[in-house]
mmCIF file of C-alpha atoms and ligand atoms in Angstrom:
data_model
loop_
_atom_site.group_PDB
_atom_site.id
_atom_site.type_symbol
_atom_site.label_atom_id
_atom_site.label_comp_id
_atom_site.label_asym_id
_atom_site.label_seq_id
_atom_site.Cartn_x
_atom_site.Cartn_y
_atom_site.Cartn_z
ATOM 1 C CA UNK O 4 162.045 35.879 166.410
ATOM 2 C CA UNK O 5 158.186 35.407 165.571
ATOM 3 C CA UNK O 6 157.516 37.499 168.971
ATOM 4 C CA UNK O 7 160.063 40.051 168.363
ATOM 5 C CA UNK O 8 158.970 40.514 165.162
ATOM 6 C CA UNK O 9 155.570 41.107 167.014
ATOM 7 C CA UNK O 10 156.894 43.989 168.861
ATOM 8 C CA UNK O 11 158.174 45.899 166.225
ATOM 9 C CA UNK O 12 155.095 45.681 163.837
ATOM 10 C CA UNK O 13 153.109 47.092 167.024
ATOM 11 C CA UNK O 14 155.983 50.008 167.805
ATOM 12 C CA UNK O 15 155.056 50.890 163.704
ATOM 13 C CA UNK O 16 151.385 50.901 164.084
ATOM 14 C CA UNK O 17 151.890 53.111 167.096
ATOM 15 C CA UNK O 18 154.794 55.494 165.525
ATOM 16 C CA UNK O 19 153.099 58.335 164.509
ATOM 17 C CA UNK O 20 151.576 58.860 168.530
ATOM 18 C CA UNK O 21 153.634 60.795 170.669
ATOM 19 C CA UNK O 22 155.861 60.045 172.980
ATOM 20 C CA UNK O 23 153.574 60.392 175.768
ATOM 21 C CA UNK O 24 154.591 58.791 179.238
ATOM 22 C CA UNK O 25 151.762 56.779 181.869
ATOM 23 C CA UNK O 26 152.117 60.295 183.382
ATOM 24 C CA UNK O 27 151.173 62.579 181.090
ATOM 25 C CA UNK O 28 155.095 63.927 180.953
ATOM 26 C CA UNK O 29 155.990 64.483 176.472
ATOM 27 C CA UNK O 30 159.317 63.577 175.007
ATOM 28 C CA UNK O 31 160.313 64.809 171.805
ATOM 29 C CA UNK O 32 161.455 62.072 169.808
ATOM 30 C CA UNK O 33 163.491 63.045 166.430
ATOM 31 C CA UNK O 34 165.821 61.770 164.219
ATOM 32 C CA UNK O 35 169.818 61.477 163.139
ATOM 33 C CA UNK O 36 170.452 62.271 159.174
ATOM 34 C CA UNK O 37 173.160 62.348 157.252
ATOM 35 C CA UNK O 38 171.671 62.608 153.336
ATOM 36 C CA UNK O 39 169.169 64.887 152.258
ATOM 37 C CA UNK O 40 166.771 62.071 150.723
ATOM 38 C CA UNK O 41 166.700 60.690 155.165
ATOM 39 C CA UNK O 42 164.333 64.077 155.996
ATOM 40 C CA UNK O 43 161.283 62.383 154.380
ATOM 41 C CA UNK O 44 162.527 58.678 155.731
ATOM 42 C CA UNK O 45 162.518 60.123 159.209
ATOM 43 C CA UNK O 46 159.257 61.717 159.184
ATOM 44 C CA UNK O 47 157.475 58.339 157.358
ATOM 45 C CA UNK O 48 159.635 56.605 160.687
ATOM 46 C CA UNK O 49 157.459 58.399 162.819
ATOM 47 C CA UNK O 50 160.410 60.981 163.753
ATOM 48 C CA UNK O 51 158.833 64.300 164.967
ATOM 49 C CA UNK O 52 161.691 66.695 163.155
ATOM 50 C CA UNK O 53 165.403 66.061 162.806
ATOM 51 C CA UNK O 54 167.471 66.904 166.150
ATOM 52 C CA UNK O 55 170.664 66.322 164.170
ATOM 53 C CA UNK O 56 171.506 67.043 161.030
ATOM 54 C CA UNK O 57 175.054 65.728 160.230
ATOM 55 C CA UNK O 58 176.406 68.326 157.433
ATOM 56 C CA UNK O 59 179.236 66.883 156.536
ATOM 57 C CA UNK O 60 178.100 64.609 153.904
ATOM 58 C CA UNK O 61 177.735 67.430 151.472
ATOM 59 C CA UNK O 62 181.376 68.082 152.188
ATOM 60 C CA UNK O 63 182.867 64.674 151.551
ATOM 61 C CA UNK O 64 183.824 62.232 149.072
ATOM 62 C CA UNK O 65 184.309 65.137 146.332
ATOM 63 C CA UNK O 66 187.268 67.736 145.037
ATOM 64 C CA UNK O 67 185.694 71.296 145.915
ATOM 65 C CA UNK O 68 182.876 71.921 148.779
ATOM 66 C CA UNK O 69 179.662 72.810 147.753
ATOM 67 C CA UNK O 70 178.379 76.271 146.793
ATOM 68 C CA UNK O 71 176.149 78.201 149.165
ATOM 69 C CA UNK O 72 173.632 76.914 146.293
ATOM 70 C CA UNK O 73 173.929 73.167 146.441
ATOM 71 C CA UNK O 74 173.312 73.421 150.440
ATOM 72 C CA UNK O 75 170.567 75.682 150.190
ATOM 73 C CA UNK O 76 168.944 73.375 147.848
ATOM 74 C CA UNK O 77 170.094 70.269 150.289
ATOM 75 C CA UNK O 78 168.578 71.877 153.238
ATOM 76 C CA UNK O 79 164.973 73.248 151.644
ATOM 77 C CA UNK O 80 164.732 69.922 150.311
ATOM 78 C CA UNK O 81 164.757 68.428 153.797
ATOM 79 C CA UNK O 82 162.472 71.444 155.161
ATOM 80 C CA UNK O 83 159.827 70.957 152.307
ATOM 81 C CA UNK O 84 160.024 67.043 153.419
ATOM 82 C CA UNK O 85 159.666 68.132 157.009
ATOM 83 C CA UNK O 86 156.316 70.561 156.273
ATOM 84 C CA UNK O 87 157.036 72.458 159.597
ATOM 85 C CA UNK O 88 158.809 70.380 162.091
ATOM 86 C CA UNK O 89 162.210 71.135 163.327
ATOM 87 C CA UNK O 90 164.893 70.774 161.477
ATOM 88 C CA UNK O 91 168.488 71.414 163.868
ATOM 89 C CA UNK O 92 170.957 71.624 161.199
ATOM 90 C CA UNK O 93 174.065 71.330 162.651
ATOM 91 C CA UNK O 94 177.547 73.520 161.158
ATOM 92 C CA UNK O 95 180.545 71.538 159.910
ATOM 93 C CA UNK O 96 182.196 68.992 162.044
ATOM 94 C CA UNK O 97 185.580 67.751 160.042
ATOM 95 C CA UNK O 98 189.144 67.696 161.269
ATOM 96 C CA UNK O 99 192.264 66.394 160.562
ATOM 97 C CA UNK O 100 190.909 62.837 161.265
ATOM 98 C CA UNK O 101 188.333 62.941 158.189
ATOM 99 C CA UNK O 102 190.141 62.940 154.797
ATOM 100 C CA UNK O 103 189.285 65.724 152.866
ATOM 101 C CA UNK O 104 191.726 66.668 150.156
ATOM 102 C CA UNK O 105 190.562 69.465 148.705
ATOM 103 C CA UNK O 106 191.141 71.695 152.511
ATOM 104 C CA UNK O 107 194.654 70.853 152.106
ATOM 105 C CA UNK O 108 194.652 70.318 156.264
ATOM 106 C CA UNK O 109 197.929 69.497 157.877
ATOM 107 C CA UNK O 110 198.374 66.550 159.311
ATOM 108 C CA UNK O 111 197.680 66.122 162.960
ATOM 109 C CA UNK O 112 199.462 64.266 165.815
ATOM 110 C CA UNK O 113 195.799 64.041 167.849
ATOM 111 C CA UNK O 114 193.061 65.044 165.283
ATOM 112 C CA UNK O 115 190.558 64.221 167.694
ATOM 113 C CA UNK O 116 191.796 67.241 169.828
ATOM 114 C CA UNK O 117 192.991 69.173 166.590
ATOM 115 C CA UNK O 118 191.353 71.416 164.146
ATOM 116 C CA UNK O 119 188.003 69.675 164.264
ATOM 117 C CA UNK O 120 184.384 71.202 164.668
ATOM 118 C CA UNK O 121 184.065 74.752 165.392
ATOM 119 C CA UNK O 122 187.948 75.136 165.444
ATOM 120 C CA UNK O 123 188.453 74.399 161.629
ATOM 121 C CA UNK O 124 184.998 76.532 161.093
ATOM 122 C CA UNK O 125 186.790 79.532 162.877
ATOM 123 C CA UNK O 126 189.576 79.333 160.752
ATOM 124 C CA UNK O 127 188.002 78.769 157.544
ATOM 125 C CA UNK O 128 185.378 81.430 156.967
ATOM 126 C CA UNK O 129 185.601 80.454 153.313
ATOM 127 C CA UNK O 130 183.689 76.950 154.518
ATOM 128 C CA UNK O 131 181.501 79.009 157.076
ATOM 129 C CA UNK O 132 180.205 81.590 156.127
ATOM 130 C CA UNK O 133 178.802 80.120 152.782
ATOM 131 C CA UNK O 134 177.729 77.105 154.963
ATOM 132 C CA UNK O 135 175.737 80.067 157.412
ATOM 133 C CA UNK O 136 174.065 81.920 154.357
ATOM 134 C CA UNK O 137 172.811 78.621 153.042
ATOM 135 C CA UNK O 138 170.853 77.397 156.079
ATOM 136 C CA UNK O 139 169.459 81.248 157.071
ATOM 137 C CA UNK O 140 168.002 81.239 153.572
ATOM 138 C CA UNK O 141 166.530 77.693 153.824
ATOM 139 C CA UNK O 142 165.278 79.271 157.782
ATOM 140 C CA UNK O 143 163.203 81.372 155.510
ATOM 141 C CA UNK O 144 161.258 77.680 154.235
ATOM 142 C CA UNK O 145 160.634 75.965 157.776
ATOM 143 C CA UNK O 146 161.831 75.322 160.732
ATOM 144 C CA UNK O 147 165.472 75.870 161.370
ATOM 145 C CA UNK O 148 167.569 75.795 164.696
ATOM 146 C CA UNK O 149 171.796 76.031 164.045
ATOM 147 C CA UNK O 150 173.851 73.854 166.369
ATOM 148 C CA UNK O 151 177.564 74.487 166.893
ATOM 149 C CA UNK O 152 179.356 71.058 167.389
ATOM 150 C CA UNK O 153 182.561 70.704 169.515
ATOM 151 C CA UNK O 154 182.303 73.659 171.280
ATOM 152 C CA UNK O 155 184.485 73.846 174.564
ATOM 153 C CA UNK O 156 184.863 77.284 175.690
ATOM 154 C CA UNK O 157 182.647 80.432 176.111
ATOM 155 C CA UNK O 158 185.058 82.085 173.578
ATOM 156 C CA UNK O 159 184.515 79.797 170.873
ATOM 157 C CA UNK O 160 180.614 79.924 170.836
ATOM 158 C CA UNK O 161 180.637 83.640 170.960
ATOM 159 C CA UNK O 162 183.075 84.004 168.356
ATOM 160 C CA UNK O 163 180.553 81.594 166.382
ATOM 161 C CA UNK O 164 177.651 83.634 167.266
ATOM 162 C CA UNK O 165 179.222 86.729 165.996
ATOM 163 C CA UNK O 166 179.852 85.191 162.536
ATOM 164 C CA UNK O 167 176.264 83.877 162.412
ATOM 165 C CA UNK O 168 174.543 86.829 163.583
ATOM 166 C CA UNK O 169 176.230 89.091 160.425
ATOM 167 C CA UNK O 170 175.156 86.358 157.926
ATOM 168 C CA UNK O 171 171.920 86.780 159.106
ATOM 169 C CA UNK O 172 171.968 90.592 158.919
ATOM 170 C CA UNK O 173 173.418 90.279 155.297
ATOM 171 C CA UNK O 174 170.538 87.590 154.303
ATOM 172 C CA UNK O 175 167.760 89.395 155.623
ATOM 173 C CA UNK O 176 166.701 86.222 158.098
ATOM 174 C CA UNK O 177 164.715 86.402 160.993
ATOM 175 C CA UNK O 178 166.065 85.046 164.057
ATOM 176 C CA UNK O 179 166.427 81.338 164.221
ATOM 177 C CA UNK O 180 167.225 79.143 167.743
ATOM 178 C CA UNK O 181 170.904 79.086 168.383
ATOM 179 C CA UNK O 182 172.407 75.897 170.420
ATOM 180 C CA UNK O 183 175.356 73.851 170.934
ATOM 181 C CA UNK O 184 176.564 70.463 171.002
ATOM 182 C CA UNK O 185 177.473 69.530 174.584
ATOM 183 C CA UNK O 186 180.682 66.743 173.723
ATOM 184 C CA UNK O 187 183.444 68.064 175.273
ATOM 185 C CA UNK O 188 183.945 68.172 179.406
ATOM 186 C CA UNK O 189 184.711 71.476 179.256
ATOM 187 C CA UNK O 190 181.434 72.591 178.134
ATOM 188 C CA UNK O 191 179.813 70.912 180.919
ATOM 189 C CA UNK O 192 182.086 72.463 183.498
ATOM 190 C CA UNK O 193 181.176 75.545 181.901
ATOM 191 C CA UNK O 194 177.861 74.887 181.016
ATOM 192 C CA UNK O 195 175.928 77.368 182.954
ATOM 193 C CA UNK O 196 178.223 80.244 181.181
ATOM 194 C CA UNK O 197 177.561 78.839 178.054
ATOM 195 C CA UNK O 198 173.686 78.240 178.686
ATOM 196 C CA UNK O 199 173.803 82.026 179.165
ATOM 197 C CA UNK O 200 174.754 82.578 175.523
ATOM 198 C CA UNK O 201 172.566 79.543 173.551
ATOM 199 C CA UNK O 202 168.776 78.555 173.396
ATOM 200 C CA UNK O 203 169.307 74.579 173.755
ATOM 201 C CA UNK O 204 171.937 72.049 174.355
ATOM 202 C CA UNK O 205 172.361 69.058 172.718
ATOM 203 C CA UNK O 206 174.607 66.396 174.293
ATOM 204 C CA UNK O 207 177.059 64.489 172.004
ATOM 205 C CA UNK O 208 177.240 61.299 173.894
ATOM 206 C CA UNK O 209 179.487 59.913 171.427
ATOM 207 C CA UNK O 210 182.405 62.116 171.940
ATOM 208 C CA UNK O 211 181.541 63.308 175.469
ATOM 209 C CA UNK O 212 182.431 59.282 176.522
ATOM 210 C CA UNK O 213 185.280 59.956 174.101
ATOM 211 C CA UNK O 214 186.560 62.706 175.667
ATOM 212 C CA UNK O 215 185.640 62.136 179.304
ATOM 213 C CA UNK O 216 187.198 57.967 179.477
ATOM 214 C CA UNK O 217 189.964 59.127 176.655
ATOM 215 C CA UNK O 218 189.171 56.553 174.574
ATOM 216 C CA UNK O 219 189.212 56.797 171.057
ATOM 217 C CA UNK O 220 185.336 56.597 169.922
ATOM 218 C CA UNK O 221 186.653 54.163 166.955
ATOM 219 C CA UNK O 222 189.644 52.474 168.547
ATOM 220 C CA UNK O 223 189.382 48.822 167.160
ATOM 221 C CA UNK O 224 190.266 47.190 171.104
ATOM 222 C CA UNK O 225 188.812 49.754 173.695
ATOM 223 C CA UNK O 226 185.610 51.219 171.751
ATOM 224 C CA UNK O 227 183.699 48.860 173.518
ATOM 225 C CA UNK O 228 184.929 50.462 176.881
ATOM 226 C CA UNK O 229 183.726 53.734 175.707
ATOM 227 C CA UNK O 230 179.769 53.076 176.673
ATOM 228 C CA UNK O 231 178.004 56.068 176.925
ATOM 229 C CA UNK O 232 175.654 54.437 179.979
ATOM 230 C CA UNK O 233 179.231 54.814 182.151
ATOM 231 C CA UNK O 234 178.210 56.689 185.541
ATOM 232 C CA UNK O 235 181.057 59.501 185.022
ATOM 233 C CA UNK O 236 178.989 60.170 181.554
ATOM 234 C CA UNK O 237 175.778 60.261 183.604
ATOM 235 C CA UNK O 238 176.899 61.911 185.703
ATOM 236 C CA UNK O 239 178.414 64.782 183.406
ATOM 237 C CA UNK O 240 174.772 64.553 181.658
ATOM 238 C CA UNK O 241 173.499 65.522 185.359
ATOM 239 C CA UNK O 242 175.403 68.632 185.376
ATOM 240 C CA UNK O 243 174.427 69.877 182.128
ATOM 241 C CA UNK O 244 170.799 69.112 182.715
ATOM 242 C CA UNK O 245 170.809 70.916 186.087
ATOM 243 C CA UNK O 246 172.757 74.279 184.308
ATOM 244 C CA UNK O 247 170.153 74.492 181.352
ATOM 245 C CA UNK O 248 167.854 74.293 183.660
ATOM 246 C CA UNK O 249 168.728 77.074 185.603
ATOM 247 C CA UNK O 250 168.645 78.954 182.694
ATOM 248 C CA UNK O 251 165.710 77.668 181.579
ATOM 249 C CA UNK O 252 166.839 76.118 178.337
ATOM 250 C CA UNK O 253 165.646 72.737 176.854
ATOM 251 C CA UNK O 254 168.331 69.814 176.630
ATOM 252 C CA UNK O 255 168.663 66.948 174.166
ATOM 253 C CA UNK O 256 170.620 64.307 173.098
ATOM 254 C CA UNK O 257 171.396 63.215 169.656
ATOM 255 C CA UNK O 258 174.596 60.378 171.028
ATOM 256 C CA UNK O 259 174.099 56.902 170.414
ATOM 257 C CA UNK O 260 172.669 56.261 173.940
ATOM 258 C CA UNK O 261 169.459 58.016 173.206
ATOM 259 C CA UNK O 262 168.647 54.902 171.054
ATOM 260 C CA UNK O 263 169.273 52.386 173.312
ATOM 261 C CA UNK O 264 165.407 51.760 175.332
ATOM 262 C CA UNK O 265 167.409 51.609 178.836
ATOM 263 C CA UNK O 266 169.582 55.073 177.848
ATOM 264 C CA UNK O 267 166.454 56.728 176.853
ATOM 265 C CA UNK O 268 164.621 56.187 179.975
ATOM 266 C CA UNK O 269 167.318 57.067 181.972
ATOM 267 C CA UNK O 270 168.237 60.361 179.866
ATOM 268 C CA UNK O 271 164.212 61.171 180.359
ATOM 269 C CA UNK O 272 164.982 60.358 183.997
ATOM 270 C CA UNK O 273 167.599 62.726 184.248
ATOM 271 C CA UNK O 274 165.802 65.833 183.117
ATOM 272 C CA UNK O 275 166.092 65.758 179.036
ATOM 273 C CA UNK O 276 163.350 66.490 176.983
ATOM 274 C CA UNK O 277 164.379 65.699 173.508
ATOM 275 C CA UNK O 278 166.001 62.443 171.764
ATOM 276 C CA UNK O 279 167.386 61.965 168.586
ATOM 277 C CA UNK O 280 167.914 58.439 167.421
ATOM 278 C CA UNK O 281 168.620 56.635 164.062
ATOM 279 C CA UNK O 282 165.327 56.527 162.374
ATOM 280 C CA UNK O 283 164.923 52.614 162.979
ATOM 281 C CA UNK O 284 165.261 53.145 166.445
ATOM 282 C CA UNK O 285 162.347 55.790 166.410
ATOM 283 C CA UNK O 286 159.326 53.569 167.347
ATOM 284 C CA UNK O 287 160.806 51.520 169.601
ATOM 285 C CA UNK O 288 162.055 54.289 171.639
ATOM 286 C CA UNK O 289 158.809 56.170 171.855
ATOM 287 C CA UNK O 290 157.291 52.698 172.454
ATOM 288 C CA UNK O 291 159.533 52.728 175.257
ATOM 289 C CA UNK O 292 158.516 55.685 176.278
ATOM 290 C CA UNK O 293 155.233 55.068 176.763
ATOM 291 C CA UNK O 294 155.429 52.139 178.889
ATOM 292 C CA UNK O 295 156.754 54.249 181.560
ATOM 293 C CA UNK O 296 156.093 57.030 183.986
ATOM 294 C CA UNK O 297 158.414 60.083 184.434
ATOM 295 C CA UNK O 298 158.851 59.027 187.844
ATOM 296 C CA UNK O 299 159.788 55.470 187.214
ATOM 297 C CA UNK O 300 162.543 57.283 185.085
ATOM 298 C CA UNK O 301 163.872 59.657 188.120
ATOM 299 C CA UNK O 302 163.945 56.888 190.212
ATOM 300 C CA UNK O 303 166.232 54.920 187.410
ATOM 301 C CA UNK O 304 168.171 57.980 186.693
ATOM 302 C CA UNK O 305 168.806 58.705 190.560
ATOM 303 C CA UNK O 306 169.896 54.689 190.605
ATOM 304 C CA UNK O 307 172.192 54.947 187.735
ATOM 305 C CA UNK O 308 173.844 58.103 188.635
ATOM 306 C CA UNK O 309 175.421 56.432 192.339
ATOM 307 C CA UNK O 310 176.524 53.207 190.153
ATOM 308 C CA UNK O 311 180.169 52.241 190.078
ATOM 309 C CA UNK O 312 180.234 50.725 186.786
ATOM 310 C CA UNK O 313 178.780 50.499 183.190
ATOM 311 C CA UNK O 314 178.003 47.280 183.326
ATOM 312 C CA UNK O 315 175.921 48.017 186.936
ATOM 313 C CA UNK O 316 173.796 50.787 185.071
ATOM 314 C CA UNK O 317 173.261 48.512 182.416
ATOM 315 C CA UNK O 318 172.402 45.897 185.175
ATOM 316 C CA UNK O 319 169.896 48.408 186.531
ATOM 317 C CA UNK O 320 166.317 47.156 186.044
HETATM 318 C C1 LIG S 12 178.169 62.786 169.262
HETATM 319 O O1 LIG S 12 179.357 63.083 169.347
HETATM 320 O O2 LIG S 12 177.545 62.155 170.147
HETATM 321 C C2 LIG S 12 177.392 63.168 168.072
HETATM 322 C C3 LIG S 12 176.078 62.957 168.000
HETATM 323 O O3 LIG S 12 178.070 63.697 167.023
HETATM 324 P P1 LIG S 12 178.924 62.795 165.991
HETATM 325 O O4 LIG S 12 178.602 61.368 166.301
HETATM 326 O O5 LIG S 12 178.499 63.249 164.640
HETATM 327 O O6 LIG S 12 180.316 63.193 166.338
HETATM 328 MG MG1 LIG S 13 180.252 64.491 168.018
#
């Protein structure tokens, strides 16, 4: 415990470095939030901006959703506490799986492949556009990038696009970076189509495994079989890295496996350039990081992409 405790103290001394590699190679490292107050937490964790910003706590646990003015105020909060760094604020992700009263959504069979994400967002202008006008203002205070979540066809994120691009026009915004959330298979089959129509991609590990092993993410027996480190993940990971790269976009991932040391090396290994991680998992993953070479990584990645198993990837050393 004493030399554990060892190792963290040294990944904080060393938190506000970069995440530079033996090699010279730089990934981003940023931070999950879910609370306005988490903005300034991340960036005192050594967090280099906010690669996902979970939205749906303003939304929750209340009778009415929030006025265009309570999110602007919510999201220049978090820009003032991120003085210039990124901040990827990403639009509502609730479905019929969430309970939220006061949307009066029908019940659902299969919420996880209902009205969830983007689909409810479609349908509800009344929750998007406010949600839109909100975070182009707060673009006009730092650093903003919008990320659509569940997306899983081309028609979807241009629909989207549409919507955002007249808010903009009615705010008076500049242009801000436009990606998606890469969590459904679909989007990965489709992936060079859709990196056509986005600036960045940012993987969703934690419902891509959903979605590609159908298993329920939260399902009390088989969660555990849902591990994100599972070669046909990887391997879906792959293709999306090799399509945005193509198109010369940037991919991240803001999934649970981009906090684990042995998922961040081999995500690095496979090609992406930013992670977002819990904020305590910041330092140690950068400290990670930096105890390797981007070639030690490709060699990893190339290992754990011909594995069988989970269990043999996370056997990998
Ligand atoms: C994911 O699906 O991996 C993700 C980061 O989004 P969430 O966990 O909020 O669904
Ligand atoms: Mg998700």
């Amino acid at each position: 415990q004493q030399d554990l405790q060892a190792i963290r103290e040294a990944e904080k001394l060393a938190c506000y470095q970069p995440a530079l590699m033996t090699d010279g190679h730089r990934v981003e490292v940023v931070a999950n939030i879910g609370a306005a107050q988490e903005a300034e937490q991340a960036v005192n964790a050594g967090a280099e901006g906010i690669g996902l910003l979970r939205t749906e706590f303003l939304f929750l646990n209340r009778s009415e959703p929030p006025s265009e003015e309570e999110q602007f105020s919510a999201y220049s909060q978090m820009t003032q506490a991120l003085n210039g760094l990124p901040l990827i604020v990403r639009t509502l992700d609730i479905g019929g799986d969430k309970a939220v009263p006061y949307l009066n959504l029908p019940a659902e069979e299969n919420p996880f492949l209902g009205v969830r994400g983007i689909r409810l967002c479609l349908q509800r202008p009344d929750l998007f556009k406010p949600q839109l006008r909100a975070i182009f203002r707060a673009s006009q205070t730092g650093t903003i990038k919008i990320m659509f979540p569940m997306i899983a066809t081309v028609e979807e994120l241009q629909a989207a696009k549409k919507i955002a691009e007249a808010i903009r026009l009615e705010v008076g915004a500049d242009p801000v970076e436009i990606g998606i959330m890469i969590e459904v298979p679909s989007a990965v089959v489709m992936a060079q189509e859709l990196a056509q129509e986005v600036d960045f991609f940012s993987i969703g590990t934690n419902d891509l495994t959903q979605y590609a092993l159908a298993i329920d993410r939260g399902h009390p027996a088989l969660a555990k079989q849902a591990d994100g480190l599972h070669p046909a993940v990887l391997r879906l990971i792959d293709q999306t890295v090799q399509a945005a790269k193509t198109a010369r976009k940037w991919v991240g991932v803001c999934g649970g496996i981009a906090g684990d040391p042995k998922g961040a090396a081999i995500l690095t290994g496979l090609g992406v350039t930013e992670l977002s991680v819990s904020i305590p998992s910041v330092a140690a993953i950068k400290a990670k990081l930096r105890s390797l070479s981007l070639s030690e990584t490709q060699q990893l990645a190339k290992r754990a992409l011909q594995c069988r198993t989970a269990q043999q990837v996370r056997e990998l050393e």
